[in-house]
Coordinates of C-alpha atoms in Angstrom, one line a residue:
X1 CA 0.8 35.6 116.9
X2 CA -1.0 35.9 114.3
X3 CA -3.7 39.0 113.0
X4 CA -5.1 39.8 109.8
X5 CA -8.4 41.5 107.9
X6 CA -10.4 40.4 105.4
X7 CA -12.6 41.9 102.8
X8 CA -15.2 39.7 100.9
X9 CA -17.7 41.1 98.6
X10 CA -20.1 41.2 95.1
X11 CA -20.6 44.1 92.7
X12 CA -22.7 42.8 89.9
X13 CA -21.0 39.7 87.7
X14 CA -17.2 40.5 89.9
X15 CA -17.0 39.0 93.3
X16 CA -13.7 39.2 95.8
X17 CA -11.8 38.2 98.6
X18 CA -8.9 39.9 100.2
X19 CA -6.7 39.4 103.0
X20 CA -3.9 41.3 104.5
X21 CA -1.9 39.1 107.6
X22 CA 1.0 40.3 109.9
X23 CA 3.0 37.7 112.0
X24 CA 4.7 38.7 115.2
X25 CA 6.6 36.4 118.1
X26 CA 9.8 35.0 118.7
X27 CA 11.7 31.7 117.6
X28 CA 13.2 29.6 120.0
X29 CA 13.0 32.4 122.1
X30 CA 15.2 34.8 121.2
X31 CA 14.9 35.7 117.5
X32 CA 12.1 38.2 116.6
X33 CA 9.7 37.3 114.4
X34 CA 8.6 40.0 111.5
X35 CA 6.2 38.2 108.7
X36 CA 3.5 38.8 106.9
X37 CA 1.2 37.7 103.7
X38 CA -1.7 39.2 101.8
X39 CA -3.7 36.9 99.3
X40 CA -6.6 37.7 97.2
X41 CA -8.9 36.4 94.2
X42 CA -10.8 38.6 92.2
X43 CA -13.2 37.3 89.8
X44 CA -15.6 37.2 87.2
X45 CA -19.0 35.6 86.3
X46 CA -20.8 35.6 83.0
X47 CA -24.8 34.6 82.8
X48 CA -24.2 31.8 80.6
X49 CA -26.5 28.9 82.5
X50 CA -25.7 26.5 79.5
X51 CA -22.2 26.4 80.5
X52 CA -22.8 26.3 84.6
X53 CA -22.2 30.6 85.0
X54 CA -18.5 30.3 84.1
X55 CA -16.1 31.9 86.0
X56 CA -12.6 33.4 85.3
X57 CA -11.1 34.6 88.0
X58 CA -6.7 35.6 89.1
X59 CA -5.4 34.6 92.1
X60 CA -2.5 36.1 93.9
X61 CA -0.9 35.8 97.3
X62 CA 2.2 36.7 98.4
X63 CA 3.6 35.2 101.6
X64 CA 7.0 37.1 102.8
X65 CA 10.4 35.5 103.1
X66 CA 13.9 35.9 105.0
X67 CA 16.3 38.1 104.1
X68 CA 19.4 36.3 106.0
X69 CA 19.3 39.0 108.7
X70 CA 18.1 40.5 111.6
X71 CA 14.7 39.2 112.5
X72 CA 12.9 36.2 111.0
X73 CA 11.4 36.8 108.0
X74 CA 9.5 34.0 106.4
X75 CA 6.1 32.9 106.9
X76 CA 4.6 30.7 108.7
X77 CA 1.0 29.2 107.8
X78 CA 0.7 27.0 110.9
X79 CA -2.1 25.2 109.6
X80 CA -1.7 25.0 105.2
X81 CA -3.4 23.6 102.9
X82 CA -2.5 23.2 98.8
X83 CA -4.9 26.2 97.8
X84 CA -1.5 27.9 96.7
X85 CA -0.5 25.2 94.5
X86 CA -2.9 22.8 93.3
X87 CA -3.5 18.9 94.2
X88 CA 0.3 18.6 93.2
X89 CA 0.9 21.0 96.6
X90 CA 4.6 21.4 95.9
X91 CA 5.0 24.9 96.4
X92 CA 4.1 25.8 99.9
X93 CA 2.6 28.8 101.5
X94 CA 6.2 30.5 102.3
X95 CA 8.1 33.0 100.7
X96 CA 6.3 32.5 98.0
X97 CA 4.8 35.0 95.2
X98 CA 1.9 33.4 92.6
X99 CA -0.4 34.5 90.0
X100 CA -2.7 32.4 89.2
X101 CA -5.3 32.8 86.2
X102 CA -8.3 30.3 86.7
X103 CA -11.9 28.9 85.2
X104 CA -14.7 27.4 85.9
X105 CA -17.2 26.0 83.5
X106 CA -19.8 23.7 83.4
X107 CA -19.0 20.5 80.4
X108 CA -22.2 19.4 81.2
X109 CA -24.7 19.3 84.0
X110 CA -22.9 18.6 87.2
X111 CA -19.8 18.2 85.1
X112 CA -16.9 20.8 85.9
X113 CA -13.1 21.8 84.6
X114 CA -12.0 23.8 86.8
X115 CA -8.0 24.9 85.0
X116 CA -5.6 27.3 86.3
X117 CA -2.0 27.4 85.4
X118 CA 0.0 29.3 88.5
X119 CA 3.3 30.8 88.4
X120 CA 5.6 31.1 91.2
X121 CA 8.3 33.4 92.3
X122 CA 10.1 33.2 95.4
X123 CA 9.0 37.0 97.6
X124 CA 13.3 36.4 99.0
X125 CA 15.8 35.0 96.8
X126 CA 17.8 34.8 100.6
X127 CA 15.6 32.0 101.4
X128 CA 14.2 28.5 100.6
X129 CA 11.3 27.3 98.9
X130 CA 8.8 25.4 101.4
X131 CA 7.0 22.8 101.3
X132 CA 3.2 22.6 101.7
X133 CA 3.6 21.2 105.3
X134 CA 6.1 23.9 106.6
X135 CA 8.5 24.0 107.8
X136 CA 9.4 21.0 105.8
X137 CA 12.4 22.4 103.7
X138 CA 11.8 21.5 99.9
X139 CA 14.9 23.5 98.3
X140 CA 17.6 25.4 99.9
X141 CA 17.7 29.0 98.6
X142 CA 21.5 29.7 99.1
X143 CA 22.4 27.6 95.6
X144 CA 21.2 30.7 93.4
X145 CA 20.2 34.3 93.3
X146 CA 16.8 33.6 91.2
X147 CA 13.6 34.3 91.7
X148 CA 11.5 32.5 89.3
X149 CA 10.5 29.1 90.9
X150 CA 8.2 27.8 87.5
X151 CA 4.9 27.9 86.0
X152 CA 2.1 25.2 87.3
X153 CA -0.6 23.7 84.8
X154 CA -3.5 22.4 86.9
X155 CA -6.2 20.6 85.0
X156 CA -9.2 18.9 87.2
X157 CA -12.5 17.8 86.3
X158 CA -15.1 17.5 89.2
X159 CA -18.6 15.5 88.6
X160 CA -20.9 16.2 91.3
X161 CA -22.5 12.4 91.5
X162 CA -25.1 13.5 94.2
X163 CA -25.6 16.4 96.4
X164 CA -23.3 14.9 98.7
X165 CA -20.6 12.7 96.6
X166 CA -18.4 14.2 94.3
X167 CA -15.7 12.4 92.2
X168 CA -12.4 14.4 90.9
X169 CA -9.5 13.6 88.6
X170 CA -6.9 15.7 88.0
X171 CA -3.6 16.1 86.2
X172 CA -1.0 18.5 87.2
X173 CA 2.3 19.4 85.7
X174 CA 5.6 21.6 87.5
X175 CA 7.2 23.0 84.7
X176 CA 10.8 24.2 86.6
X177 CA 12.2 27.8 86.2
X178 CA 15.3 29.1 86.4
X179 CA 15.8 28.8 90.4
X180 CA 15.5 25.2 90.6
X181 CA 17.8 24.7 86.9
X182 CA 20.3 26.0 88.5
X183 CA 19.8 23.3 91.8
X184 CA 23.5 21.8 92.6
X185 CA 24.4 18.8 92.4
X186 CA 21.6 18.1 90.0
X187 CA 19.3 20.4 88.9
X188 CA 15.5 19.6 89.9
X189 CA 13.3 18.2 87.6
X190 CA 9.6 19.3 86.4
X191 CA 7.1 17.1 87.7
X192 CA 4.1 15.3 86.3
X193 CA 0.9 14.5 89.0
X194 CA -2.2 12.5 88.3
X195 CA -5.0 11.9 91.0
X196 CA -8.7 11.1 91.6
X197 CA -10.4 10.9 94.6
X198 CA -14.1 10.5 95.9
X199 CA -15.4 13.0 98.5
X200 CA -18.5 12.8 100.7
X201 CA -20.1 16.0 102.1
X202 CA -22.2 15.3 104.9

């Protein structure tokens, strides 16, 4: 089970969202389950209608982890989606720490770059990285003791064809940190992403 709050609000140009979760339940009935997450993004937006009202904003969630005893401790989104980590969606919603600086602005008229560049941290260096779908394993976390997972560039560039079509590209680039160096046998590699997709609102 699942309960959480959430705060959303606007106080001039800054705008927010908070949320504050706590996971209860058992797995495979027997073993406890003691989780919890809190995310928020805080922003702000300058009168600048040349430029689309641009927006920087940071990011930060924090999604709890195992700490190899007693009850369960890690997570679990049930439902995720790659708001955490970009189109790329490598680093999933599970104990999992980021801080992500972001912008919005307006290239042109119904032109947008939306960059953010996200780094990651794992909240238990007892357990795993996830993947987005969890609770696909990506990396075991008994192969090293750190924390920082790596930094995230996300660069995509939405053109709003018509009120309901909208056409994205994106690149996206993992730069590793010093948890997945140190990956035995082989230590992972930093990943490059490119996309672009076509979306229809109804």
């Amino acid at each position: 089970h699942t309960i959480g709050l959430r705060m959303t609000g606007q106080s001039g140009h800054w705008d927010y969202v908070y949320e504050a979760l706590l996971q209860r339940g058992t797995f495979a009935n027997t073993m406890p389950i003691e989780a919890w997450a809190t995310t928020t993004d805080t922003g702000y937006t300058f009168f600048l209608p040349r430029w689309g009202y641009p927006r920087v904003g940071v990011r930060m969630n924090i999604e709890s982890g195992d700490a190899g005893r007693g009850a369960l401790g890690t997570f679990n989104p049930m439902f995720p989606d790659v708001a955490d980590s970009g189109r790329i969606g490598l680093v999933g919603p599970a104990n999992n720490i980021d801080i992500t600086p972001n912008l919005r602005i307006a290239l042109a008229p119904r032109v947008f770059f939306i960059p953010d560049f996200a780094l990651f941290w794992r909240q238990k260096n007892t357990d795993a990285i996830y993947g987005t779908v969890t609770p696909y394993l990506a990396v075991p976390g008994n192969t090293s003791r750190e924390r920082f997972i790596g930094g995230q560039l996300s660069l995509p560039m939405q053109i709003n064809l018509t009120p309901h079509l909208t056409f994205t590209m994106a690149y996206g680039q993992l730069f590793r940190g010093a948890f997945l160096k140190q990956q035995r046998p082989y230590p992972a590699q930093s990943v490059i992403f490119l996309t672009n997709f076509l979306t229809y609102k109804f």
